[in-house]
């Protein structure tokens, strides 16, 4: 009888743990459509995805927020990490780069995700919350900014920087415009109005698209590369997920978002004519070719990158972004420092970076990532 009672209690406890774990993953916005094969089995055994994660110093809850560009990668990282580190909760709020930086400089999160490096004034503000230190940029997620489109009867589309600039600046208004037709010989382009969607909130993805257009088509895109959408016209939607949802639904639409959103929703993407031998598709591999040429422009422990948006290298997709995890180089909160270091050590590991390729992102080049790992180890 005692043995039966003990087994019943044990089964109840395991059931409670399973429910608790599911609730935690839901609270963090995790979207697991592949079962538990890459986290833990029903018997609680770690699988390969979580086997090498070190939980040293991690405890309690860690709040973070920012870039929606990295949401799909962050969901996978959080799922794998929490499966390996029982009792630790990572809560990443996918909002926008601008909101993430504000939250970081208000000391409400342990780290922020941003698709653009900190501005000088944001670094100055960070010194108020990073005791004895300041905010720094750690490149963690790379990938293409896909130009998604929905045009009934057209499955393949090629555009170049000047044409894209005129579309998003409301200068080209019809899909059968001669500039588009010239780049798509033989395509049956309809006499349909173009509905261009952009982000409604401050966004690093918007800023990176603006950098590309400003560098690759300077005479057609004369706006400063800022997080707030600068051009007149168009329609706004919240987050990369919101823009992707609109493009998915609206015939005649075009918008920009990370490749993972296009892949997960089967949205067609534009091939980019860079002036090279052939148009380049938006893919993790092609984005990696462009990101590999990036140079570190930050000083000290800051690892902000300088990207080449005008590359004509064979197979290099030029519309790329790098998402940074913004942390204090020194003066982190004692109650979250261990968890920040443990979690970011995993995301920067070979194991964590491999997740990116599987989710439609591009891993950070090895030479740069080695510096990221070294910097994480020295956070204090």
GROMACS .gro file of C-alpha atoms in nm:
model
  380
    1UNK     CA    1   0.000   0.000   0.000
    2UNK     CA    2   0.284   0.241   0.088
    3UNK     CA    3   0.452   0.168  -0.244
    4UNK     CA    4   0.131   0.233  -0.439
    5UNK     CA    5   0.073   0.558  -0.251
    6UNK     CA    6   0.431   0.665  -0.319
    7UNK     CA    7   0.392   0.593  -0.691
    8UNK     CA    8   0.067   0.790  -0.706
    9UNK     CA    9   0.233   1.090  -0.540
   10UNK     CA   10   0.527   1.068  -0.776
   11UNK     CA   11   0.296   1.056  -1.081
   12UNK     CA   12   0.101   1.357  -0.950
   13UNK     CA   13   0.421   1.554  -0.901
   14UNK     CA   14   0.545   1.472  -1.250
   15UNK     CA   15   0.212   1.577  -1.395
   16UNK     CA   16   0.227   1.907  -1.208
   17UNK     CA   17   0.577   1.970  -1.338
   18UNK     CA   18   0.467   1.898  -1.695
   19UNK     CA   19   0.175   2.143  -1.667
   20UNK     CA   20   0.400   2.405  -1.508
   21UNK     CA   21   0.654   2.369  -1.787
   22UNK     CA   22   0.386   2.405  -2.052
   23UNK     CA   23   0.255   2.722  -1.886
   24UNK     CA   24   0.602   2.873  -1.870
   25UNK     CA   25   0.661   2.809  -2.241
   26UNK     CA   26   0.324   2.962  -2.325
   27UNK     CA   27   0.401   3.269  -2.116
   28UNK     CA   28   0.724   3.319  -2.310
   29UNK     CA   29   0.548   3.307  -2.643
   30UNK     CA   30   0.708   2.980  -2.749
   31UNK     CA   31   0.553   2.821  -3.053
   32UNK     CA   32   0.642   2.453  -3.062
   33UNK     CA   33   0.492   2.282  -3.364
   34UNK     CA   34   0.742   2.000  -3.375
   35UNK     CA   35   0.662   1.814  -3.056
   36UNK     CA   36   0.924   1.760  -2.785
   37UNK     CA   37   1.191   1.595  -2.996
   38UNK     CA   38   1.431   1.884  -2.964
   39UNK     CA   39   1.382   1.957  -2.592
   40UNK     CA   40   1.289   1.678  -2.354
   41UNK     CA   41   1.114   1.346  -2.387
   42UNK     CA   42   0.806   1.244  -2.194
   43UNK     CA   43   1.034   1.066  -1.950
   44UNK     CA   44   1.222   1.390  -1.884
   45UNK     CA   45   1.543   1.290  -2.065
   46UNK     CA   46   1.736   1.566  -2.239
   47UNK     CA   47   1.772   1.536  -2.613
   48UNK     CA   48   2.061   1.655  -2.827
   49UNK     CA   49   1.927   2.008  -2.865
   50UNK     CA   50   1.957   2.078  -2.493
   51UNK     CA   51   2.235   1.841  -2.393
   52UNK     CA   52   2.529   2.085  -2.388
   53UNK     CA   53   2.363   2.384  -2.224
   54UNK     CA   54   2.536   2.494  -1.903
   55UNK     CA   55   2.307   2.642  -1.639
   56UNK     CA   56   2.590   2.769  -1.416
   57UNK     CA   57   2.471   3.064  -1.206
   58UNK     CA   58   2.126   3.075  -1.367
   59UNK     CA   59   1.827   3.117  -1.139
   60UNK     CA   60   1.477   3.258  -1.118
   61UNK     CA   61   1.320   3.470  -1.389
   62UNK     CA   62   1.495   3.678  -1.656
   63UNK     CA   63   1.292   3.935  -1.845
   64UNK     CA   64   1.402   4.062  -2.184
   65UNK     CA   65   1.233   4.242  -2.472
   66UNK     CA   66   1.282   4.407  -2.808
   67UNK     CA   67   1.330   4.305  -3.170
   68UNK     CA   68   1.050   4.103  -3.326
   69UNK     CA   69   1.297   4.009  -3.601
   70UNK     CA   70   1.454   3.749  -3.374
   71UNK     CA   71   1.130   3.625  -3.219
   72UNK     CA   72   1.128   3.288  -3.397
   73UNK     CA   73   1.492   3.226  -3.304
   74UNK     CA   74   1.434   3.342  -2.949
   75UNK     CA   75   1.135   3.111  -2.911
   76UNK     CA   76   1.352   2.812  -2.999
   77UNK     CA   77   1.640   2.925  -2.777
   78UNK     CA   78   1.410   2.981  -2.479
   79UNK     CA   79   1.242   2.645  -2.529
   80UNK     CA   80   1.572   2.456  -2.545
   81UNK     CA   81   1.732   2.649  -2.261
   82UNK     CA   82   1.444   2.610  -2.016
   83UNK     CA   83   1.423   2.240  -2.094
   84UNK     CA   84   1.787   2.209  -1.990
   85UNK     CA   85   1.768   2.442  -1.688
   86UNK     CA   86   1.469   2.354  -1.467
   87UNK     CA   87   1.363   2.637  -1.239
   88UNK     CA   88   1.483   2.911  -1.474
   89UNK     CA   89   1.231   3.117  -1.669
   90UNK     CA   90   1.331   3.332  -1.966
   91UNK     CA   91   1.054   3.572  -2.064
   92UNK     CA   92   1.129   3.751  -2.392
   93UNK     CA   93   0.865   4.002  -2.501
   94UNK     CA   94   0.870   4.045  -2.878
   95UNK     CA   95   0.788   4.409  -2.944
   96UNK     CA   96   1.031   4.627  -3.139
   97UNK     CA   97   1.393   4.735  -3.123
   98UNK     CA   98   1.293   5.082  -3.006
   99UNK     CA   99   1.079   4.949  -2.721
  100UNK     CA  100   1.353   4.705  -2.621
  101UNK     CA  101   1.614   4.981  -2.586
  102UNK     CA  102   1.372   5.194  -2.383
  103UNK     CA  103   1.302   4.899  -2.150
  104UNK     CA  104   1.676   4.831  -2.114
  105UNK     CA  105   1.754   5.191  -2.027
  106UNK     CA  106   1.468   5.193  -1.778
  107UNK     CA  107   1.623   4.887  -1.610
  108UNK     CA  108   1.312   4.672  -1.652
  109UNK     CA  109   1.487   4.396  -1.851
  110UNK     CA  110   1.812   4.203  -1.821
  111UNK     CA  111   1.890   4.246  -2.190
  112UNK     CA  112   1.726   4.389  -2.500
  113UNK     CA  113   1.711   4.275  -2.862
  114UNK     CA  114   1.777   4.543  -3.124
  115UNK     CA  115   1.824   4.527  -3.500
  116UNK     CA  116   2.028   4.847  -3.486
  117UNK     CA  117   2.329   4.928  -3.270
  118UNK     CA  118   2.286   5.169  -2.982
  119UNK     CA  119   2.306   5.537  -3.070
  120UNK     CA  120   2.550   5.758  -2.872
  121UNK     CA  121   2.264   5.910  -2.673
  122UNK     CA  122   2.130   5.563  -2.591
  123UNK     CA  123   2.475   5.457  -2.470
  124UNK     CA  124   2.482   5.768  -2.250
  125UNK     CA  125   2.142   5.678  -2.103
  126UNK     CA  126   2.257   5.321  -2.038
  127UNK     CA  127   2.528   5.443  -1.801
  128UNK     CA  128   2.252   5.536  -1.557
  129UNK     CA  129   2.145   5.170  -1.524
  130UNK     CA  130   2.478   4.994  -1.588
  131UNK     CA  131   2.660   5.073  -1.265
  132UNK     CA  132   3.030   5.120  -1.352
  133UNK     CA  133   2.964   5.026  -1.714
  134UNK     CA  134   2.751   5.093  -2.022
  135UNK     CA  135   2.532   4.919  -2.277
  136UNK     CA  136   2.711   4.726  -2.551
  137UNK     CA  137   2.598   4.549  -2.868
  138UNK     CA  138   2.650   4.174  -2.907
  139UNK     CA  139   2.563   4.051  -3.260
  140UNK     CA  140   2.366   3.730  -3.213
  141UNK     CA  141   2.123   3.678  -3.501
  142UNK     CA  142   2.182   3.740  -3.870
  143UNK     CA  143   1.954   3.702  -4.164
  144UNK     CA  144   1.791   3.841  -4.474
  145UNK     CA  145   1.517   4.098  -4.471
  146UNK     CA  146   1.282   3.933  -4.716
  147UNK     CA  147   1.067   4.144  -4.946
  148UNK     CA  148   0.745   3.947  -4.943
  149UNK     CA  149   0.474   3.991  -5.204
  150UNK     CA  150   0.128   3.857  -5.282
  151UNK     CA  151   0.026   3.890  -5.645
  152UNK     CA  152  -0.221   3.640  -5.782
  153UNK     CA  153  -0.082   3.467  -6.092
  154UNK     CA  154   0.276   3.576  -6.023
  155UNK     CA  155   0.497   3.336  -5.831
  156UNK     CA  156   0.839   3.478  -5.915
  157UNK     CA  157   0.944   3.843  -5.904
  158UNK     CA  158   1.274   4.028  -5.943
  159UNK     CA  159   1.329   4.387  -5.828
  160UNK     CA  160   1.633   4.611  -5.787
  161UNK     CA  161   1.708   4.881  -5.531
  162UNK     CA  162   1.584   5.181  -5.735
  163UNK     CA  163   1.256   5.007  -5.817
  164UNK     CA  164   1.205   4.899  -5.456
  165UNK     CA  165   1.276   5.252  -5.339
  166UNK     CA  166   1.014   5.396  -5.575
  167UNK     CA  167   0.759   5.134  -5.469
  168UNK     CA  168   0.802   5.204  -5.097
  169UNK     CA  169   0.812   5.579  -5.165
  170UNK     CA  170   0.477   5.558  -5.346
  171UNK     CA  171   0.633   5.664  -5.678
  172UNK     CA  172   0.558   5.335  -5.855
  173UNK     CA  173   0.191   5.256  -5.797
  174UNK     CA  174   0.095   4.976  -6.037
  175UNK     CA  175   0.233   4.624  -6.070
  176UNK     CA  176   0.258   4.654  -6.449
  177UNK     CA  177   0.476   4.965  -6.426
  178UNK     CA  178   0.747   4.963  -6.700
  179UNK     CA  179   1.026   4.958  -6.440
  180UNK     CA  180   0.892   4.634  -6.290
  181UNK     CA  181   0.813   4.484  -6.632
  182UNK     CA  182   1.171   4.550  -6.750
  183UNK     CA  183   1.308   4.338  -6.464
  184UNK     CA  184   1.054   4.058  -6.520
  185UNK     CA  185   1.051   3.983  -6.893
  186UNK     CA  186   0.776   3.740  -6.983
  187UNK     CA  187   0.586   3.777  -6.656
  188UNK     CA  188   0.213   3.853  -6.678
  189UNK     CA  189   0.200   4.153  -6.447
  190UNK     CA  190  -0.155   4.273  -6.374
  191UNK     CA  191  -0.282   4.629  -6.396
  192UNK     CA  192  -0.332   4.625  -6.021
  193UNK     CA  193  -0.255   4.883  -5.753
  194UNK     CA  194   0.045   4.813  -5.531
  195UNK     CA  195  -0.035   4.804  -5.161
  196UNK     CA  196   0.291   4.854  -4.971
  197UNK     CA  197   0.301   4.768  -4.602
  198UNK     CA  198   0.552   4.900  -4.348
  199UNK     CA  199   0.604   4.881  -3.972
  200UNK     CA  200   0.386   5.107  -3.758
  201UNK     CA  201   0.631   5.131  -3.465
  202UNK     CA  202   1.000   5.215  -3.437
  203UNK     CA  203   1.180   4.920  -3.590
  204UNK     CA  204   1.537   4.815  -3.651
  205UNK     CA  205   1.413   4.618  -3.951
  206UNK     CA  206   1.280   4.942  -4.098
  207UNK     CA  207   1.613   5.112  -4.030
  208UNK     CA  208   1.813   4.834  -4.197
  209UNK     CA  209   1.588   4.841  -4.503
  210UNK     CA  210   1.641   5.218  -4.511
  211UNK     CA  211   2.018   5.171  -4.495
  212UNK     CA  212   2.004   4.933  -4.791
  213UNK     CA  213   1.784   5.163  -5.001
  214UNK     CA  214   1.989   5.470  -4.910
  215UNK     CA  215   2.317   5.303  -5.002
  216UNK     CA  216   2.205   5.106  -5.308
  217UNK     CA  217   1.963   5.366  -5.453
  218UNK     CA  218   2.073   5.701  -5.309
  219UNK     CA  219   1.904   5.912  -5.578
  220UNK     CA  220   1.569   5.735  -5.529
  221UNK     CA  221   1.567   5.698  -5.149
  222UNK     CA  222   1.668   6.026  -4.989
  223UNK     CA  223   1.542   5.962  -4.637
  224UNK     CA  224   1.763   5.916  -4.333
  225UNK     CA  225   1.784   5.556  -4.213
  226UNK     CA  226   1.578   5.576  -3.895
  227UNK     CA  227   1.367   5.328  -3.700
  228UNK     CA  228   1.049   5.522  -3.776
  229UNK     CA  229   0.909   5.471  -4.126
  230UNK     CA  230   0.991   5.792  -4.318
  231UNK     CA  231   0.807   5.779  -4.651
  232UNK     CA  232   0.452   5.900  -4.726
  233UNK     CA  233   0.173   5.665  -4.826
  234UNK     CA  234   0.162   5.293  -4.772
  235UNK     CA  235  -0.013   5.108  -4.492
  236UNK     CA  236   0.120   5.033  -4.146
  237UNK     CA  237   0.109   4.712  -3.943
  238UNK     CA  238   0.250   4.619  -3.605
  239UNK     CA  239   0.562   4.405  -3.588
  240UNK     CA  240   0.712   4.181  -3.852
  241UNK     CA  241   0.430   3.936  -3.783
  242UNK     CA  242   0.171   4.206  -3.856
  243UNK     CA  243   0.330   4.307  -4.186
  244UNK     CA  244   0.364   3.943  -4.290
  245UNK     CA  245   0.000   3.875  -4.202
  246UNK     CA  246  -0.117   4.163  -4.421
  247UNK     CA  247   0.095   4.055  -4.716
  248UNK     CA  248  -0.035   3.701  -4.678
  249UNK     CA  249  -0.396   3.822  -4.691
  250UNK     CA  250  -0.395   4.110  -4.939
  251UNK     CA  251  -0.365   4.053  -5.314
  252UNK     CA  252  -0.139   4.315  -5.470
  253UNK     CA  253   0.062   4.368  -5.152
  254UNK     CA  254   0.432   4.395  -5.075
  255UNK     CA  255   0.615   4.432  -4.744
  256UNK     CA  256   0.936   4.355  -4.559
  257UNK     CA  257   1.009   4.115  -4.275
  258UNK     CA  258   1.255   3.849  -4.172
  259UNK     CA  259   1.275   3.538  -4.388
  260UNK     CA  260   1.142   3.313  -4.111
  261UNK     CA  261   0.804   3.489  -4.133
  262UNK     CA  262   0.790   3.429  -4.510
  263UNK     CA  263   0.896   3.066  -4.472
  264UNK     CA  264   0.648   2.984  -4.196
  265UNK     CA  265   0.355   3.138  -4.387
  266UNK     CA  266   0.455   3.034  -4.741
  267UNK     CA  267   0.484   3.394  -4.861
  268UNK     CA  268   0.662   3.448  -5.194
  269UNK     CA  269   0.976   3.662  -5.175
  270UNK     CA  270   1.143   3.896  -5.421
  271UNK     CA  271   1.478   3.811  -5.585
  272UNK     CA  272   1.712   4.110  -5.574
  273UNK     CA  273   1.900   4.230  -5.881
  274UNK     CA  274   2.225   4.359  -5.731
  275UNK     CA  275   2.397   4.420  -6.063
  276UNK     CA  276   2.575   4.087  -6.036
  277UNK     CA  277   2.552   3.802  -6.283
  278UNK     CA  278   2.209   3.687  -6.161
  279UNK     CA  279   1.933   3.800  -5.921
  280UNK     CA  280   1.983   3.676  -5.565
  281UNK     CA  281   1.722   3.491  -5.362
  282UNK     CA  282   1.653   3.567  -4.999
  283UNK     CA  283   1.805   3.274  -4.811
  284UNK     CA  284   2.009   3.215  -4.496
  285UNK     CA  285   2.305   3.099  -4.702
  286UNK     CA  286   2.298   3.405  -4.928
  287UNK     CA  287   2.259   3.641  -4.632
  288UNK     CA  288   2.559   3.476  -4.464
  289UNK     CA  289   2.770   3.561  -4.770
  290UNK     CA  290   2.689   3.929  -4.719
  291UNK     CA  291   2.725   3.928  -4.340
  292UNK     CA  292   3.062   3.751  -4.362
  293UNK     CA  293   3.208   4.071  -4.509
  294UNK     CA  294   3.097   4.281  -4.209
  295UNK     CA  295   3.355   4.464  -4.001
  296UNK     CA  296   3.341   4.540  -3.630
  297UNK     CA  297   3.303   4.916  -3.591
  298UNK     CA  298   3.239   4.923  -3.215
  299UNK     CA  299   3.513   5.008  -2.968
  300UNK     CA  300   3.615   4.831  -2.650
  301UNK     CA  301   3.374   4.550  -2.574
  302UNK     CA  302   3.111   4.688  -2.810
  303UNK     CA  303   3.077   4.466  -3.120
  304UNK     CA  304   2.852   4.676  -3.345
  305UNK     CA  305   2.902   4.580  -3.711
  306UNK     CA  306   2.940   4.773  -4.036
  307UNK     CA  307   2.746   4.592  -4.311
  308UNK     CA  308   2.799   4.632  -4.686
  309UNK     CA  309   2.456   4.693  -4.840
  310UNK     CA  310   2.593   4.754  -5.190
  311UNK     CA  311   2.769   4.421  -5.234
  312UNK     CA  312   2.766   4.265  -5.579
  313UNK     CA  313   2.945   3.950  -5.463
  314UNK     CA  314   2.819   3.636  -5.632
  315UNK     CA  315   2.518   3.499  -5.445
  316UNK     CA  316   2.532   3.760  -5.166
  317UNK     CA  317   2.185   3.881  -5.063
  318UNK     CA  318   2.227   4.251  -4.976
  319UNK     CA  319   1.921   4.331  -4.763
  320UNK     CA  320   2.042   4.191  -4.433
  321UNK     CA  321   2.020   4.274  -4.069
  322UNK     CA  322   2.200   4.169  -3.757
  323UNK     CA  323   2.009   4.160  -3.431
  324UNK     CA  324   2.211   4.257  -3.125
  325UNK     CA  325   2.154   4.153  -2.768
  326UNK     CA  326   2.214   4.471  -2.570
  327UNK     CA  327   2.369   4.416  -2.225
  328UNK     CA  328   2.573   4.603  -1.967
  329UNK     CA  329   2.945   4.531  -2.004
  330UNK     CA  330   2.973   4.592  -1.629
  331UNK     CA  331   2.727   4.673  -1.354
  332UNK     CA  332   2.464   4.414  -1.442
  333UNK     CA  333   2.209   4.336  -1.172
  334UNK     CA  334   2.342   4.069  -0.940
  335UNK     CA  335   2.016   3.872  -0.939
  336UNK     CA  336   2.009   3.833  -1.321
  337UNK     CA  337   2.377   3.842  -1.421
  338UNK     CA  338   2.423   3.466  -1.390
  339UNK     CA  339   2.118   3.393  -1.602
  340UNK     CA  340   2.210   3.652  -1.866
  341UNK     CA  341   2.558   3.503  -1.904
  342UNK     CA  342   2.432   3.144  -1.905
  343UNK     CA  343   2.155   3.207  -2.159
  344UNK     CA  344   2.366   3.419  -2.396
  345UNK     CA  345   2.651   3.169  -2.371
  346UNK     CA  346   2.407   2.913  -2.511
  347UNK     CA  347   2.270   3.140  -2.788
  348UNK     CA  348   2.626   3.220  -2.903
  349UNK     CA  349   2.740   2.857  -2.888
  350UNK     CA  350   2.776   2.634  -3.193
  351UNK     CA  351   2.462   2.459  -3.076
  352UNK     CA  352   2.266   2.782  -3.038
  353UNK     CA  353   2.382   2.922  -3.370
  354UNK     CA  354   2.289   2.599  -3.548
  355UNK     CA  355   1.930   2.664  -3.445
  356UNK     CA  356   1.939   2.981  -3.657
  357UNK     CA  357   2.001   2.802  -3.986
  358UNK     CA  358   1.719   2.561  -3.910
  359UNK     CA  359   1.481   2.853  -3.845
  360UNK     CA  360   1.559   3.060  -4.156
  361UNK     CA  361   1.818   3.290  -4.001
  362UNK     CA  362   2.192   3.323  -4.066
  363UNK     CA  363   2.451   3.235  -3.800
  364UNK     CA  364   2.698   3.505  -3.701
  365UNK     CA  365   3.033   3.450  -3.882
  366UNK     CA  366   3.274   3.244  -3.671
  367UNK     CA  367   3.541   3.515  -3.636
  368UNK     CA  368   3.292   3.767  -3.502
  369UNK     CA  369   3.112   3.510  -3.289
  370UNK     CA  370   3.438   3.419  -3.115
  371UNK     CA  371   3.457   3.779  -2.993
  372UNK     CA  372   3.094   3.762  -2.878
  373UNK     CA  373   3.162   3.453  -2.667
  374UNK     CA  374   3.470   3.611  -2.512
  375UNK     CA  375   3.277   3.926  -2.425
  376UNK     CA  376   2.988   3.732  -2.268
  377UNK     CA  377   3.234   3.546  -2.045
  378UNK     CA  378   3.366   3.880  -1.916
  379UNK     CA  379   3.029   4.040  -1.833
  380UNK     CA  380   3.013   4.154  -1.473
   0.00000   0.00000   0.00000
